[in-house]
C-alpha atoms as one frame of an Amber mdcrd trajectory, in Angstrom:
protein
  83.619  15.664  80.474  85.010  12.133  80.782  88.465  11.400  82.097  91.185
  10.849  79.504  92.206   7.550  81.089  90.690   4.363  82.460  90.845   4.417
  86.248  93.793   2.575  87.684  93.148  -0.055  90.322  96.378   0.395  92.234
  96.779   2.888  95.024  99.592   5.342  94.314 100.914   8.218  96.399  98.780
  11.304  96.071  95.654   9.301  95.149  92.608   8.662  97.292  89.408   6.668
  97.141  86.361   8.396  95.748  83.810   5.686  96.149  83.904   2.390  97.948
  81.444   0.945  95.505  83.731   1.475  92.509  87.091   0.767  94.102  88.776
   3.282  91.779  91.340   5.935  92.714  91.913   9.521  91.639  94.476  12.298
  91.998  93.872  14.528  95.004  93.264  18.238  94.383  96.459  19.087  96.243
  98.572  16.848  94.024  96.769  18.129  90.928  97.688  21.706  91.842 101.269
  20.661  92.505 101.429  19.310  88.948  99.856  22.494  87.579 102.380  24.648
  89.433 105.178  22.500  87.988 103.804  23.119  84.492 103.596  26.848  85.281
 107.244  26.855  86.337 108.241  25.266  83.030 106.115  27.812  81.169 107.698
  30.778  82.951 111.170  29.356  82.330 110.531  29.041  78.596 109.255  32.607
  78.373 111.683  34.021  80.958 112.918  36.900  78.715 109.370  38.234  78.570
 108.865  37.684  82.291 112.036  39.687  82.922 110.651  42.519  80.765 107.544
  42.605  82.948 109.651  42.812  86.112 111.762  45.606  84.628 108.594  47.523
  83.702 107.312  47.214  87.275 110.560  48.694  88.539 110.929  51.507  85.994
 107.437  52.584  84.891 105.461  54.498  87.559 102.221  53.590  85.767 102.908
  49.888  86.427 104.436  50.038  89.894 101.437  48.058  91.167 102.675  44.887
  89.446 103.795  43.137  92.628 100.463  43.983  94.247  98.750  42.166  91.357
 100.542  38.953  92.328  99.461  39.318  95.949  95.865  39.962  94.875  95.829
  36.878  92.645  97.223  34.749  95.484  94.585  36.114  97.868  91.732  35.523
  95.428  92.895  31.957  94.850  92.948  31.494  98.622  89.352  32.697  98.861
  88.475  30.017  96.294  90.209  27.231  98.236  86.971  25.413  99.073  85.870
  25.445  95.444  89.325  24.303  94.324  89.409  21.528  96.931  86.014  20.284
  95.721  87.154  20.167  92.075  87.973  16.940  90.280  91.176  16.585  88.264
  90.202  15.440  84.776  92.589  16.564  82.001  90.636  18.219  79.206  91.230
  18.053  75.473  89.545  21.413  75.196  92.226  22.812  77.462  94.961  21.312
  75.289  93.343  22.816  72.203  93.420  26.199  73.924  97.091  25.645  74.764
  97.924  25.032  71.100  95.990  28.071  69.875  97.495  30.352  72.517 100.955
  29.015  71.719 100.375  30.038  68.105  99.482  33.540  69.342 102.683  33.619
  71.402 104.615  32.460  68.343 103.136  35.298  66.273 104.119  37.779  68.979
 107.621  36.321  69.014 107.962  36.578  65.238 106.721  40.168  65.218 108.790
  41.059  68.308 105.675  42.273  70.137 106.441  41.629  73.784 102.915  42.561
  74.942 101.338  39.900  72.711 103.629  37.222  74.119 103.046  38.423  77.678
  99.257  38.457  77.336  99.416  35.045  75.655 101.493  33.820  78.605  98.765
  34.883  81.046  96.163  32.971  79.055  98.540  30.013  78.780  98.731  29.926
  82.574  94.938  29.677  82.759  94.808  27.174  79.880  97.326  24.976  81.701
  94.865  24.644  84.569  92.162  23.726  82.081  94.325  21.187  80.268  95.815
  19.455  83.329  93.096  19.994  85.926  90.034  19.930  83.716  86.806  21.880
  83.481  85.993  22.144  87.202  89.406  23.436  88.223  89.431  25.874  85.305
  86.045  27.324  86.261  87.091  27.708  89.905  90.382  29.458  89.124  89.688
  31.515  85.979  88.404  34.508  87.958  91.484  34.998  90.167  93.922  34.130
  87.381  92.327  36.680  85.040  93.761  39.446  87.225  97.228  38.481  85.986
  96.314  40.499  82.892  96.932  43.618  84.989 100.516  42.467  85.541 101.318
  42.997  81.850 102.687  46.493  81.169 100.323  48.024  78.645  98.492  51.280
  78.014 101.448  53.621  77.483 100.316  54.054  73.868  97.314  55.993  75.130
  99.479  58.627  76.827  99.507  61.177  73.939  95.714  61.030  73.689  95.317
  61.434  77.446  97.662  64.428  77.389  95.604  66.037  74.628  92.362  65.443
  76.543  93.825  66.881  79.736  95.026  70.028  77.972  91.687  70.546  76.186
  89.607  69.899  79.324  91.725  72.287  81.387  91.463  75.052  78.795  87.679
  74.628  78.528  87.322  74.833  82.330  89.571  77.894  82.539  87.593  79.720
  79.874  84.333  78.783  81.573  85.798  80.294  84.768  86.463  83.555  82.980
  90.247  83.169  82.669  91.547  84.221  79.225  93.575  81.437  77.606  95.704
  81.139  74.503  96.170  77.458  73.592  98.617  75.820  71.228  98.319  72.042
  71.428  99.280  70.936  74.942 100.707  74.349  75.798  98.566  77.247  76.952
  99.132  80.721  78.340  97.035  82.568  80.953  97.688  86.041  82.442  99.671
  84.606  85.367 101.968  82.339  83.380 102.580  79.631  80.804 101.580  76.001
  81.311 102.351  72.761  79.520 100.762  69.324  79.891 103.710  66.927  80.122
 103.732  63.127  80.293 103.234  63.045  84.073 100.079  65.169  83.678  98.399
  62.755  81.264  96.873  60.659  84.054  97.953  57.253  82.732  98.998  56.174
  86.239  95.643  57.174  87.718  93.793  55.407  84.911  95.630  52.068  85.102
  95.560  52.013  88.898  91.846  52.811  88.928  91.009  50.081  86.424  92.903
  47.504  88.491  91.412  48.609  91.815  87.939  48.793  90.277  88.228  45.305
  88.796  89.221  43.811  92.149  86.418  45.648  93.940  83.797  44.639  91.353
  84.916  40.999  91.508  84.697  40.856  95.298  81.519  42.921  95.659  79.251
  41.826  92.806  78.233  38.546  91.232  75.988  39.953  88.503  77.819  40.737
  85.278  75.825  43.911  84.659  76.924  45.435  87.972  80.551  44.520  87.359
  80.472  46.101  83.919  78.876  49.310  85.227  81.447  49.645  87.985  84.275
  49.065  85.511  82.880  51.827  83.300  82.967  54.098  86.327  86.550  52.982
  87.047  87.544  54.211  83.584  85.577  57.463  83.575  86.397  58.475  87.171
  90.211  58.801  86.837  89.812  60.797  83.631  87.476  63.274  85.317  89.651
  63.327  88.449  92.780  64.078  86.435  91.076  66.885  84.524  89.820  68.321
  87.818  93.332  68.003  89.280  94.885  69.891  86.362  92.235  72.636  86.498
  92.492  73.100  90.271  96.299  73.253  90.150  96.277  75.941  87.480  93.573
  77.949  89.256  95.335  77.735  92.637  98.567  78.926  91.051  96.684  81.661
  89.219  94.959  82.931  92.384  98.163  82.849  94.479 100.450  84.372  91.827
 102.176  80.992  91.389 103.054  80.605  95.084 100.928  77.458  95.458 100.041
  74.632  93.110 103.622  73.899  92.086 106.257  71.401  93.253 105.227  68.945
  95.983 101.731  70.408  96.304 101.290  69.775  92.563 101.732  66.011  93.052
 100.041  65.731  96.440  96.869  67.416  95.229  96.546  64.916  92.397  96.661
  61.888  94.694  94.301  63.514  97.198  91.681  64.091  94.488  92.190  60.572
  93.137  91.903  59.038  96.618  88.682  60.912  97.358  87.190  59.801  94.030
  88.066  56.145  94.700  86.619  56.298  98.225  83.360  57.843  96.999  83.092
  55.196  94.287  83.524  52.393  96.825  81.068  53.983  99.262  78.379  54.283
  96.600  79.094  50.880  95.070  78.774  49.081  98.410  75.061  49.967  98.590
  74.369  47.512  95.743  76.569  44.693  96.995  75.516  41.184  95.917  75.435
  38.277  98.402  78.392  35.950  98.088  77.723  32.529  96.545  77.602  29.631
  98.972  80.765  27.566  99.311  80.527  23.928  98.204  79.893  21.235 100.779
  82.563  19.061 102.274  81.962  16.113  99.934  85.182  14.608  98.660  85.633
  14.925  94.887  85.004  11.771  92.908  85.648  10.411  89.437  89.021  12.057
  88.878  91.930  11.050  86.676  94.687   8.590  87.453  98.136   9.795  88.436
  99.709   8.397  85.270  97.453  10.418  82.995  97.761  13.526  85.177 101.561
  13.283  84.900 101.334  12.757  81.144  99.005  15.738  80.833 101.434  17.892
  82.820 104.382  16.945  80.612 102.354  17.562  77.465 101.079  20.929  78.739
 104.643  22.005  79.518 105.926  20.863  76.112 103.302  22.346  73.760 104.088
  26.099  74.069 107.861  25.887  73.527 107.357  23.340  70.758 104.976  25.565
  68.809 107.100  28.691  69.314 110.308  26.958  68.226 108.568  25.528  65.157
 107.457  29.024  64.173 110.934  30.426  64.696 112.445  27.679  62.553 109.942
  28.392  59.777 110.575  32.137  59.880 114.353  31.668  59.980 114.261  30.607
  56.333 113.703  34.240  55.344 116.493  35.654  57.505 119.086  37.661  55.599
 122.700  37.883  56.751 123.454  40.911  54.549 123.939  44.269  56.200 121.583
  46.918  54.790 123.322  49.692  52.870 121.370  52.948  52.848 121.757  55.209
  49.828 119.339  58.050  49.206 119.563  59.163  45.601 116.358  61.155  46.120
 118.265  63.573  48.375 121.456  63.776  46.315 120.589  67.153  44.788 120.087
  68.833  48.192 122.837  70.815  49.875 123.945  69.639  53.321 123.340  72.102
  56.130 126.195  72.087  58.653 124.675  74.702  60.946 124.828  74.078  64.688
 121.227  75.147  65.344 119.371  72.927  67.774 116.948  70.450  66.302 115.056
  67.207  66.793 117.485  64.265  66.936 115.570  60.954  67.043 117.104  57.905
  68.694 116.354  54.358  67.496 119.173  52.416  69.189 118.418  48.988  67.693
 118.513  50.013  64.018 120.840  48.104  61.684 121.503  51.253  59.645 120.744
  54.937  60.284 120.723  57.980  58.030 120.594  61.225  60.004 121.397  64.432
  58.152 120.396  68.081  57.856 119.712  69.593  54.431 118.766  72.917  52.911
 115.631  72.882  50.819 115.371  74.709  47.498 113.709  77.537  49.389 116.579
  77.804  51.867 114.790  76.240  54.854 116.394  73.662  57.130 115.063  70.092
  57.123 116.235  67.216  59.306 115.927  63.782  57.686 116.159  60.684  59.851
 115.767  57.114  58.591 116.289  54.099  60.867 116.460  50.788  58.965 115.772
  47.422  60.636 116.446  43.834  59.570 116.291  40.502  61.448 114.517  42.204
  64.339 114.678  40.924  67.902 113.471  42.295  71.215 115.243  45.570  71.877
 116.318  46.019  68.255 113.033  46.528  66.468 111.059  49.136  64.587 108.391
  49.523  67.261 109.904  49.679  70.707 109.453  51.880  73.775 113.153  52.696
  73.605 112.775  54.412  70.226 112.281  58.142  70.770 111.552  60.963  68.347
 112.842  63.505  70.874 114.916  61.626  73.478 116.400  64.631  75.295 113.083
  66.049  76.596 114.566  69.527  76.050 111.721  70.350  73.680 108.166  70.754
  74.951 105.906  68.129  73.333 102.960  70.230  72.172 100.866  67.852  70.064
 100.599  64.366  68.614  98.033  63.328  66.030  97.513  61.525  62.750  97.373
  63.684  59.623  95.625  62.699  56.402  97.503  63.520  53.202  96.531  63.735
  49.557  98.913  60.952  48.565  98.395  57.444  47.275 101.726  56.095  48.554
 101.655  57.660  52.047  98.058  58.629  52.863  98.720  59.095  56.592 101.570
  60.405  58.711 101.931  60.977  62.422 102.468  64.640  63.308 104.485  65.389
  66.435 104.757  69.029  67.461 107.510  70.442  69.663 108.508  73.920  70.791
 111.630  75.309  72.430 112.556  78.932  72.978 109.827  80.141  70.617 111.007
  77.817  67.832 108.419  75.320  66.601 109.224  71.918  65.120 106.759  69.903
  63.013 107.745  66.240  62.778 106.295  63.817  60.235 106.788  60.156  61.146
 105.760  57.088  59.162 106.662  53.401  59.243 107.718  51.545  56.102 107.422
  47.742  56.226 108.419  45.934  53.028 106.777  48.496  50.731 103.782  49.147
  53.018 103.400  52.378  54.988 101.494  52.912  58.221 101.433  55.145  61.278
 100.094  52.394  63.549 102.455  50.500  65.847 100.119  47.489  65.823  99.762
  47.396  62.026 103.520  47.760  61.606 104.056  44.724  63.810 101.340  42.795
  61.965 102.888  43.567  58.574 106.278  42.438  59.870 104.891  39.090  61.083
 103.016  38.462  57.825 106.085  39.373  55.793 108.274  36.952  57.737 105.743
  34.128  57.438 105.602  34.720  53.680 109.372  34.366  53.501 110.021  38.011
  52.626 111.973  38.925  55.742 111.183  41.754  58.133 112.946  44.715  56.518
 111.361  47.929  57.773 112.216  51.530  58.497 111.104  54.617  60.381 111.087
  57.800  58.291 111.139  61.058  60.281 111.111  64.487  58.624 111.393  67.683
  60.682 111.129  71.346  59.707 111.056  74.457  61.850 109.366  77.840  62.125
 109.668  80.764  64.555 105.990  81.580  64.042 103.809  78.637  65.027 103.293
  74.888  64.555 100.989  75.343  61.557 103.700  77.222  59.681 106.266  74.515
  60.469 103.797  71.805  59.427 103.215  73.521  56.088 106.936  73.370  55.379
 107.183  69.700  56.417 104.195  68.781  54.256 105.683  70.566  51.233 108.973
  68.688  51.653 107.153  65.356  52.152 105.080  65.912  49.011 108.269  66.540
  47.051 110.611  63.897  48.477 108.738  61.142  50.324 108.035  58.985  47.266
 111.717  59.121  46.381 112.689  58.023  49.895 110.352  55.035  49.594 111.970
  54.082  46.280 115.394  54.237  47.951 114.181  51.938  50.735 112.755  49.460
  48.215 116.151  49.317  46.533 117.851  48.656  49.880 115.400  45.873  50.685
 115.650  44.331  47.199 119.435  44.133  47.416 119.120  41.455  50.118 116.569
  39.271  48.319
């Protein structure tokens, strides 16, 4: 690709000759990288709230405690590419600037929908696109591999935890039955002759999985050059921690069973998991090394030639630093036209005929701290059963005060054992799907129906809820949305409690949606 500027004849600091026969000058690789780092600093400053969220996640989420190691790995991989980077020519690329604009639009969409992960992933790609825009094609090709590992710095994957917990419980029960141990299973809880077990969040294996994927990616990058080998090793890096976690859970239960619960609990419970994981990683590396590819030869010591002038490199740096905040601010200004200053007023006429239940019995008490309005009440159904109704209403959402957020909890106390989590199909045109969450405490089962309402659209998907919010804001309809949570109880089992919740939802859910539409329409 040709340089964006005619070569300057003057010799400026940071420029060196690249050919005596042409007499032209170009920016040195070192100065080019200094300009790129300056653009990165501006980028991180603009998106500093999202960078701070990443740092907080590294400090608070055990599954992402490897975040600082990611930065060290990226720095090391860039250092291993120093000869390739030094041999690259700085030629600002219009293709890189096009990528910057497109990625800035993605970041803007994430900002409008208050999806921190979208903005954070877009920021990683913006960092790579900045190299492409300012440094050009050669520098981008030399650095894209190491910089791609910044994707592992973004806290993601927690959404898979319920599924992993279900898989762990099912795999453990299957292995126990195959071993001849009688098991009674109810969701993530199961009972064997020696005691009762429950697969909690820490047993899901999310930490093993994310750590394994990161370690496997680094190993595959350093060991192989063929794409097929890298892909195969990454598949192993996903499958291995799942199998290792299932084996860990099975061994712990069997050890406790054989020793009458004297071993397999407490510290040994955690230590055994990491020992099994460590052995699995070591075996994977030992086997994978047998098919190692030879490393590509480093480029020769020829000085790069035909680069850009300092003036254009500086202009490219300023432009690269200005595009992302400009696009994001333009999107925010456009979306601000639909912002409502009215406070939502919740009124549920559909529940007016139900008697309030003032009993002090324990129940599920959701917590959505950023909601603009909350309705949380206990009623008696026509049949005399207790139902807890929770509605959290959101408007003008921002980070930390949004419908979909890790801080929003259906059962924040952790006093109830989380037995199941799955999507349930319903025979309803208005709400065809709900998310069923099952809990149990002291022999009392709770069946929770949860559904998102976003400007007259219902969904159980976090991603679709965010997408509907962004589309609604861009269409000038605001971002009014709500979480509807219905809970009923049974002393028998989860299926009995679910039958009660479904009957109440079939009778009252359409009315609740009509009440929410009225609340939203009052602000239009």
